[in-house]
Structure formats: C-alpha cells, structure tokens
Amino acid sequence: MDFIIQNILNALQWGSFYALIALGYTLVYGVLLLINFAHGDIFMVGAYIAFFVATLLLGGDGLGLGLSPAVTFALCIPLTMVLTAGVGVTLERVAYRPLRRKGAHRLYVVITALMCGLVLEYSNLTVLGASRKKFPELLEKTIWHFGDISVTNLKVLVIVAAVAVFVFLNFIVTKTKIGMAMRGISYDKFAIPLMGIPIDTIIVFTFILGSSFAGLAGLLFAMSYPILEPFMGMIIGWKAFIAAVVGGIGDIRGAFVGGFLLGFIEIGVVSVFPSTYRDLFAFSILLMILWMKPTGLFGVAKTTKI
Amino acid sequence: MQKYTLNILLGFLCVGILLLCQYDIIDAYIQTVLMFVGINIIMSTSLNLVNGNMGEFSCGHAAFMCVGAYASSVVSVALFGTKLGGPLLPEAWAMFAFPLVILSGGVVAAFAGIIVALPSFKTRGDYLAIITIAVNYMIISAIENMSFIGGPRGFQGMKDTVWAMLDTVELPWMPFWVLFFTLFTIWIIRRFVSSTYGKGVNAICQDEVAAEIMSVNTNKMKLINFMLSSGLAGLAGGLFAHIIGYVNPQSFNILKSTEALVMVYLGGMGSLSGAVISAILFTALLEVLRSQAIIDFLLTPVTFFIPDWEPSAGVIKWVMIPLLLIMIMQFRPEGLMGNKELVDVFPRLRKFYKFK
C-alpha cells in the first residue's frame, strides 16, 4: 500500500511537469492551430534562465548580489517567467508572425517551429559548451514522513504549482474578456478583427502565458532534478505534446489530465517493469487511447461540411 | 526519340558514376556522400507521398527506416554473416540475394506501416502527428529491448554481405544498388501518383469527405499509401545499414525524422522533383558545413570580436542550417518548388521528358 501511495506521489510530481508544458502547447494550439514544437526548448531556456538568475542573485564570487536562498527563490520565480516569456514572444515576432502575414500553409509554420527549437538547443550548446550545469539549492529540503511514505516540500510545491496554473488558466480563458477573445480567434480568425479585437495583441498574450508557464516548469524542474543540459527540453517537450493531444489538443482540461495521465503511466511502468520498457508501454497505451477516442479524451469531433 | 533524351542522359549519368567509382577516380568519401544523397532522396520522396500528396502530417518517418535497417541486416547477417551462426548461403550467391535482402527490409517496414495506417482511419489532422511520433518512440524502444539484435548497443556484421559481393565480382556494388533503388523509388512513386488509382491519394488531400462520396475507398487508399511510403523508407534503411555496416536504434530517433520532414517541406509539398532537388541540396549542405575551415571562414566576423570562442563545426552546423531554413521559409513560404513539378516550371522540358 505504501509502495502504491509513494508511486502515486512520484507520478503526480512527474505528471505536473508534463501538465505545465502541455498547457503551453494547448494554449498556442487552441488559438493559432499551430503545433509549437519549439515549446519544449522554451522550457529548456527557462531552466537555464532560472539557473543564471539564481546564480546571479545568490552570488559568491564577484558578480553575485549575495541574497539569501529564500529571497532568491521568491525573486527567481517572476524574473524567470518574465524573461522566458520574452523568449517566446521573440520567437513569435521573428519567426511565426511574418509567416502568418504571408498566409503560409500552417505545416510550414510547424516546420519553422521545429527549426527554432533546433536553433535554441544548438546555440545553447555552442555558447555554453557541453558541460552540464548544477542548479544551486534554493529551498531547504524538508521531508515529512507518514509511515513509510516520505514527502518533500518540493514535491508538494510542484504539484500545487501545476494545479494553481491550471486553475488560473482556466479562469483566464473562460471568465475574462481576453480569454473570450482567444476563444473567438480559434473559432473564426477572419471575422474576429471585424469585431475590433486586436488579433496580434491577443496572440502575443497567448505566447506570454504559454512561455511564462514553461519558464515556471523549467525552474521547478531544475530545482527537482538539478542537472541542466541543452537537450533536456527535447524529449520532455515531445512527450508533453503527446500528453496534450491525448487529452484533446486545444482543451485546457485535456492538457492537464493528459499530462498527469502520462506521468502516471510512466511511473507505473517503471515501478513494475525494467525502466527501459517505459517508452514502449507508455506510447502503446496512448495509442490505444487514441484508437478508442480519436479526438482525445476531451476533444470534440469537428463535423465536416461539404 | 526526342522524348526519351532525358532518360538516356540519366542512364549515361548512372553508368558514368559507376565507372568513376569502379576506377577509383572519385574517392571513397565522395562515393559515400553520393550514396547518402540517394538514401535521402528515397526518404524525402517517400515521406512526400504521405505529407505532400495525401496531406497528412506524419513526423516519425525514421521509425520505418529503423525497421527496414534492422530487418534487412538480420536477414543479411543470417544469410551471409557469422554473427547469428554460420552463413546459410555460399558467398557467390550474395550478388543475387542482395536486392532480396534489401527488399525484405522494405516488406517488413511496410507491415510496420500498418501500425500507423490503422489508427489513421479514424483520426484526422494533427492527431496523426502524435501517432507517428509515438510509433517512432515505440519502435526505437522496442528494438532497444531486444537483446538478440544487440539492444541499445547496436548491431553489426552486415559488411560481410558487401564483402562477399566484392569477393565474387569486383564492381562498385553499393553505389550501384543505391542508384538502382533510388531510381526504382522515384519510378514507382511517379507511377503510383500519376495513375488513375493513385489519384485517390490527391483526392484525400483535397477533401477527405468529398473523396469518399466520389467513391474513393479512403481507408484502403490510406493503408496502401502508408504501406508504400514506409516500405520505401525501409529500403532506405536497409541500404543505410549496409553502407555504414553498423546500426543503432538511437541513430533513427526524432532528429532523423526531422531531417526527412525538412527535406520534404524545403522542396515543397506534393512535388516529387522538389523533394529530389531538396534532398540533394540538403545533403550537400550538411556535408559542406561539416568542414571546420568553411565554418571558421563564415564565422570570421564573429570570432574577430570574440577571439576566445572556437565553435566546433559539428555543433554550429545545426545552428546555421535551421537559421538558413527559417530564412528560406520567410522569403519563400511554399518551399523551393511549391506544389509544381519541374516540367510545370520549365514547360519546354516536356519535349525531352517522358517519365511515367
């Protein structure tokens, strides 16, 4: 029993990262119908930005400000989110918007996104080198024991952050005016400007939301698994995209549920089988789910008219 | 006669390349690059069949290359190698059995394509993208867990077959087979796409529901198209394995699929000649940027200001190529050829060109 509960907690933590990144995918997809394949690498950039912000604020040798870890952590969250959002918006401004203006086929925009991801990965490798970075410890580790189950404060923080982000995004998209505009763009991109809605502003806002939460995920990931490398975003990004699709892409609940589902499946497989079987089982199960529900768990089948 | 000029020229070009290889006028490096050009042409044209002609977004094409590479290597090693017990056939048979070895890889890959084709009956649009990515991960993960073909360490011993062919008759066998299968791929795709039956694929691309109403059996069409495409990718994989002499599941990961995607979209969706041209250009670009001297020359304005920074060519290549592609996409968002063929751009070629 303890074994199961411990694994459920691990799965919740692991699924939170998938959920946080999948939310970014699904936001951009929901508004633009664009699979933003660079999103996993924005997550990686977020982790690196968090690393640099944290070392700058903590400081030891010369450059640093010498703040205490707690203050650093409190400052690190907004700074990372803002800077990562800047990266996401730059990508949108430089690469996607001109293509959108020219009315390129949307698959070409997807290829551009893939290329942007490669540029981010490899320019990181050229500028910072292949050596891995060790993230400094910001939170003092507290472990609570309940019988044989141990819970760290970081684990609770990650899960709470994922749930909070989900609730926040759900509120924005369903209750506010800007969320209404976002849903409107995804419904009809051509009629929306006629209603006096600034379409570019809304799209930039979407990218800000998605990228800043990828940055948050990067910070939390770097705190949980404190080794940074340039390719950390690739695998987790692709898997988060898969999670978003299984939930029904474009649906915020779907991304959230899909992320946690993938986390549960992966941790479940690893706790029973040898860990090399993880991808095989996880993706087979996802394929089965899509086989039974072709539009994902929460997706609505679009009726095609001729 | 005039209509066959291009075909005759092509034949002379092939014979010329083979002669150059035979008398070692071009060295082994250029031969390898030429063979990789052939493999990339097979990959890009076969992916073009799904992504361009059928309009589905498939991004796990390397998975089928992986299946083909492994299947044909196992057959080849079992028949002529010593890794899985002694050779079953005498060495002299290698030159006759080799195309069958490669084709067996293609057939197995075609059956692996069913894993993608069956879910695609129900799912539309971007949901297929995820199925193909998932299949790519699944196949790599499955092969990593099969210990009898090496698992994550990879598999080797295919060179025995190549050497067996060379021992029997001293000819440039590998360039010959790569050329043969490249032309075979282009021919079969051209035949398929321009046939009345294959027009159904284009109909699915335009409008699936309308195609179904016009009595195109969309499920069967999709099944055949996916199987043909993945089978041809399997041929590319088998050739790749026999050129390198070593296969590893991680060399067919999502980056390899991305390369195939880039070649298709650089050439233009649905354009066969575009896919061929972009495969040639892209492979040449990859090889040119491999040289450290060219990279250093290109980066002189940067290294002038930051003298300590010495990037290695293998890494910075992957910054420059995507940047270049992003630029191309900005100025020519429909790819090099759009959805036109070469004869549509230069109508005069039609006089010299009969290729059905």
Short mmCIF file of C-alpha atoms in Angstrom, two decimals, chain A residues 38-263:
data_model
loop_
_atom_site.label_atom_id
_atom_site.label_comp_id
_atom_site.label_asym_id
_atom_site.label_seq_id
_atom_site.Cartn_x
_atom_site.Cartn_y
_atom_site.Cartn_z
CA ALA A 38 9.79 24.90 -30.03
CA HIS A 39 7.88 24.86 -26.74
CA GLY A 40 9.98 22.07 -25.20
CA ASP A 41 13.07 24.12 -25.91
CA ILE A 42 11.48 27.20 -24.39
CA PHE A 43 11.16 25.05 -21.29
CA MET A 44 14.89 24.32 -21.54
CA VAL A 45 15.66 28.01 -21.98
CA GLY A 46 13.50 28.67 -18.93
CA ALA A 47 15.57 26.26 -16.86
CA TYR A 48 18.79 27.94 -17.99
CA ILE A 49 17.41 31.41 -17.33
CA ALA A 50 16.42 30.25 -13.86
CA PHE A 51 19.97 28.96 -13.38
CA PHE A 52 21.55 32.25 -14.38
CA VAL A 53 19.11 34.35 -12.38
CA ALA A 54 19.62 32.16 -9.31
CA THR A 55 23.42 32.20 -9.50
CA LEU A 56 23.39 35.95 -10.12
CA LEU A 57 21.18 36.61 -7.14
CA LEU A 58 22.82 34.12 -4.79
CA GLY A 59 26.30 35.04 -5.91
CA GLY A 60 29.54 34.09 -4.29
CA ASP A 61 32.31 35.28 -6.49
CA GLY A 62 32.27 38.85 -7.75
CA LEU A 63 29.14 39.15 -9.85
CA GLY A 64 26.53 37.99 -7.37
CA LEU A 65 24.30 40.05 -5.15
CA GLY A 66 24.65 37.69 -2.22
CA LEU A 67 20.98 37.34 -1.31
CA SER A 68 19.68 34.56 0.90
CA PRO A 69 18.24 31.43 -0.82
CA ALA A 70 14.68 32.18 0.25
CA VAL A 71 14.72 35.72 -1.18
CA THR A 72 16.40 34.39 -4.30
CA PHE A 73 13.65 31.83 -4.75
CA ALA A 74 10.96 34.47 -4.33
CA LEU A 75 12.64 36.76 -6.90
CA CYS A 76 13.59 33.92 -9.21
CA ILE A 77 10.01 32.90 -10.00
CA PRO A 78 8.78 36.21 -11.51
CA LEU A 79 12.11 37.02 -13.18
CA THR A 80 12.31 33.60 -14.86
CA MET A 81 8.72 33.80 -16.00
CA VAL A 82 9.15 37.29 -17.47
CA LEU A 83 12.43 36.51 -19.24
CA THR A 84 11.17 33.22 -20.67
CA ALA A 85 8.03 34.95 -21.87
CA GLY A 86 10.36 37.37 -23.62
CA VAL A 87 12.00 34.49 -25.48
CA GLY A 88 8.63 33.05 -26.51
CA VAL A 89 7.38 36.42 -27.74
CA THR A 90 10.61 36.99 -29.68
CA LEU A 91 10.11 33.68 -31.47
CA GLU A 92 6.56 34.63 -32.32
CA ARG A 93 7.59 38.07 -33.54
CA VAL A 94 10.60 36.95 -35.57
CA ALA A 95 9.55 33.61 -36.99
CA TYR A 96 5.82 32.97 -36.83
CA ARG A 97 4.21 36.36 -37.41
CA PRO A 98 5.77 37.10 -40.82
CA LEU A 99 4.71 33.66 -41.99
CA ARG A 100 1.21 34.24 -40.71
CA ARG A 101 1.07 37.58 -42.52
CA LYS A 102 2.05 35.86 -45.76
CA GLY A 103 -0.62 33.26 -45.30
CA ALA A 104 1.77 30.32 -45.48
CA HIS A 105 0.39 26.83 -45.12
CA ARG A 106 0.26 26.01 -41.44
CA LEU A 107 2.55 22.98 -41.75
CA TYR A 108 5.33 25.32 -42.90
CA VAL A 109 4.88 27.25 -39.67
CA VAL A 110 5.22 23.94 -37.82
CA ILE A 111 8.50 23.22 -39.62
CA THR A 112 9.70 26.73 -38.73
CA ALA A 113 8.86 25.96 -35.11
CA LEU A 114 10.88 22.74 -35.28
CA MET A 115 13.81 24.68 -36.71
CA CYS A 116 13.51 27.35 -33.99
CA GLY A 117 13.73 24.57 -31.42
CA LEU A 118 16.90 23.23 -33.03
CA VAL A 119 18.41 26.72 -33.10
CA LEU A 120 17.70 27.18 -29.39
CA GLU A 121 19.20 23.79 -28.48
CA TYR A 122 22.35 24.02 -30.52
CA SER A 123 23.04 27.70 -29.92
CA ASN A 124 22.89 26.87 -26.23
CA LEU A 125 25.41 24.09 -26.88
CA THR A 126 27.75 26.41 -28.78
CA VAL A 127 27.54 29.33 -26.39
CA LEU A 128 27.61 27.50 -23.06
CA GLY A 129 29.51 24.37 -24.04
CA ALA A 130 28.69 20.75 -23.42
CA SER A 131 29.39 20.77 -19.69
CA ARG A 132 26.33 20.26 -17.57
CA LYS A 133 25.28 22.87 -15.08
CA LYS A 134 24.42 22.18 -11.49
CA PHE A 135 21.45 24.15 -10.23
CA PRO A 136 22.03 25.71 -6.79
CA GLU A 137 19.80 24.58 -3.95
CA LEU A 138 17.25 27.27 -3.22
CA LEU A 139 14.77 25.64 -0.90
CA GLU A 140 15.87 23.99 2.28
CA LYS A 141 14.79 20.39 1.90
CA THR A 142 12.17 19.28 4.40
CA ILE A 143 10.96 15.71 4.38
CA TRP A 144 7.71 14.75 6.01
CA HIS A 145 7.25 11.10 6.94
CA PHE A 146 3.90 9.37 7.11
CA GLY A 147 4.70 5.80 7.95
CA ASP A 148 6.89 4.63 5.10
CA ILE A 149 5.78 7.41 2.78
CA SER A 150 8.08 10.38 2.52
CA VAL A 151 7.02 13.68 1.01
CA THR A 152 9.43 16.52 0.32
CA ASN A 153 8.28 20.11 0.35
CA LEU A 154 9.48 20.49 -3.24
CA LYS A 155 7.16 17.72 -4.38
CA VAL A 156 4.18 19.43 -2.78
CA LEU A 157 5.25 22.76 -4.27
CA VAL A 158 5.43 21.32 -7.79
CA ILE A 159 2.02 19.69 -7.58
CA VAL A 160 0.44 22.81 -6.08
CA ALA A 161 2.02 24.96 -8.79
CA ALA A 162 0.63 22.76 -11.56
CA VAL A 163 -2.87 22.84 -10.07
CA ALA A 164 -2.68 26.59 -9.47
CA VAL A 165 -1.56 27.27 -13.04
CA PHE A 166 -4.39 25.12 -14.34
CA VAL A 167 -6.97 26.96 -12.27
CA PHE A 168 -5.51 30.32 -13.27
CA LEU A 169 -5.51 29.49 -16.98
CA ASN A 170 -8.99 28.07 -16.79
CA PHE A 171 -10.12 31.30 -15.17
CA ILE A 172 -8.42 33.44 -17.81
CA VAL A 173 -9.75 31.51 -20.75
CA THR A 174 -13.32 31.04 -19.58
CA LYS A 175 -14.06 34.11 -17.47
CA THR A 176 -12.12 37.12 -18.73
CA LYS A 177 -12.57 39.25 -21.82
CA ILE A 178 -9.13 38.43 -23.16
CA GLY A 179 -9.95 34.73 -22.82
CA MET A 180 -13.13 35.29 -24.75
CA ALA A 181 -11.09 36.94 -27.50
CA MET A 182 -8.74 33.94 -27.53
CA ARG A 183 -11.62 31.55 -27.96
CA GLY A 184 -13.03 33.80 -30.62
CA ILE A 185 -9.80 33.72 -32.65
CA SER A 186 -9.72 29.97 -32.53
CA TYR A 187 -13.33 29.90 -33.69
CA ASP A 188 -13.03 32.27 -36.63
CA LYS A 189 -9.78 34.04 -37.38
CA PHE A 190 -11.19 36.20 -40.15
CA ALA A 191 -14.28 37.61 -38.52
CA ILE A 192 -12.60 38.47 -35.24
CA PRO A 193 -10.72 41.60 -36.45
CA LEU A 194 -14.03 42.96 -37.70
CA MET A 195 -15.28 42.92 -34.12
CA GLY A 196 -12.49 45.34 -33.21
CA ILE A 197 -10.32 42.79 -31.45
CA PRO A 198 -6.54 43.34 -31.86
CA ILE A 199 -5.62 39.88 -33.07
CA ASP A 200 -1.84 40.29 -32.78
CA THR A 201 -2.07 41.51 -29.19
CA ILE A 202 -4.15 38.51 -28.22
CA ILE A 203 -1.71 36.12 -29.90
CA VAL A 204 1.26 37.75 -28.17
CA PHE A 205 -0.63 37.45 -24.90
CA THR A 206 -1.15 33.75 -25.56
CA PHE A 207 2.55 33.28 -26.17
CA ILE A 208 3.34 35.23 -22.98
CA LEU A 209 1.09 32.93 -20.96
CA GLY A 210 2.38 29.72 -22.50
CA SER A 211 6.06 30.61 -22.36
CA SER A 212 5.98 32.02 -18.86
CA PHE A 213 4.47 28.79 -17.55
CA ALA A 214 7.09 26.83 -19.47
CA GLY A 215 9.64 29.00 -17.64
CA LEU A 216 7.99 28.17 -14.32
CA ALA A 217 8.12 24.49 -15.22
CA GLY A 218 11.81 24.90 -16.11
CA LEU A 219 12.57 26.49 -12.74
CA LEU A 220 10.71 23.79 -10.82
CA PHE A 221 12.27 21.02 -12.92
CA ALA A 222 15.75 22.43 -12.34
CA MET A 223 15.06 22.51 -8.61
CA SER A 224 13.79 18.91 -8.59
CA TYR A 225 16.42 17.38 -10.86
CA PRO A 226 19.28 19.86 -10.56
CA ILE A 227 21.37 18.89 -13.61
CA LEU A 228 20.88 21.11 -16.67
CA GLU A 229 21.82 20.12 -20.20
CA PRO A 230 20.93 21.64 -23.61
CA PHE A 231 18.81 18.69 -24.74
CA MET A 232 16.69 18.37 -21.61
CA GLY A 233 13.75 20.04 -23.33
CA MET A 234 13.59 17.82 -26.36
CA ILE A 235 12.23 14.54 -25.01
CA ILE A 236 10.04 16.14 -22.35
CA GLY A 237 8.67 18.58 -24.93
CA TRP A 238 7.68 15.86 -27.39
CA LYS A 239 6.12 13.84 -24.61
CA ALA A 240 4.19 16.82 -23.29
CA PHE A 241 2.87 17.40 -26.79
CA ILE A 242 1.72 13.80 -26.86
CA ALA A 243 0.05 14.31 -23.49
CA ALA A 244 -1.72 17.40 -24.79
CA VAL A 245 -3.01 15.51 -27.82
CA VAL A 246 -4.21 12.56 -25.76
CA GLY A 247 -6.20 14.96 -23.62
CA GLY A 248 -7.62 16.57 -26.73
CA ILE A 249 -5.45 19.37 -28.04
CA GLY A 250 -6.81 22.85 -27.65
CA ASP A 251 -8.61 21.96 -24.45
CA ILE A 252 -7.09 23.15 -21.17
CA ARG A 253 -8.63 20.40 -19.07
CA GLY A 254 -7.38 17.91 -21.63
CA ALA A 255 -3.78 19.08 -21.38
CA PHE A 256 -3.91 18.97 -17.59
CA VAL A 257 -5.43 15.49 -17.43
CA GLY A 258 -3.24 14.19 -20.27
CA GLY A 259 -0.06 15.39 -18.56
CA PHE A 260 -0.92 13.65 -15.32
CA LEU A 261 -2.08 10.55 -17.21
CA LEU A 262 1.27 10.28 -18.98
CA GLY A 263 3.07 10.79 -15.66
#
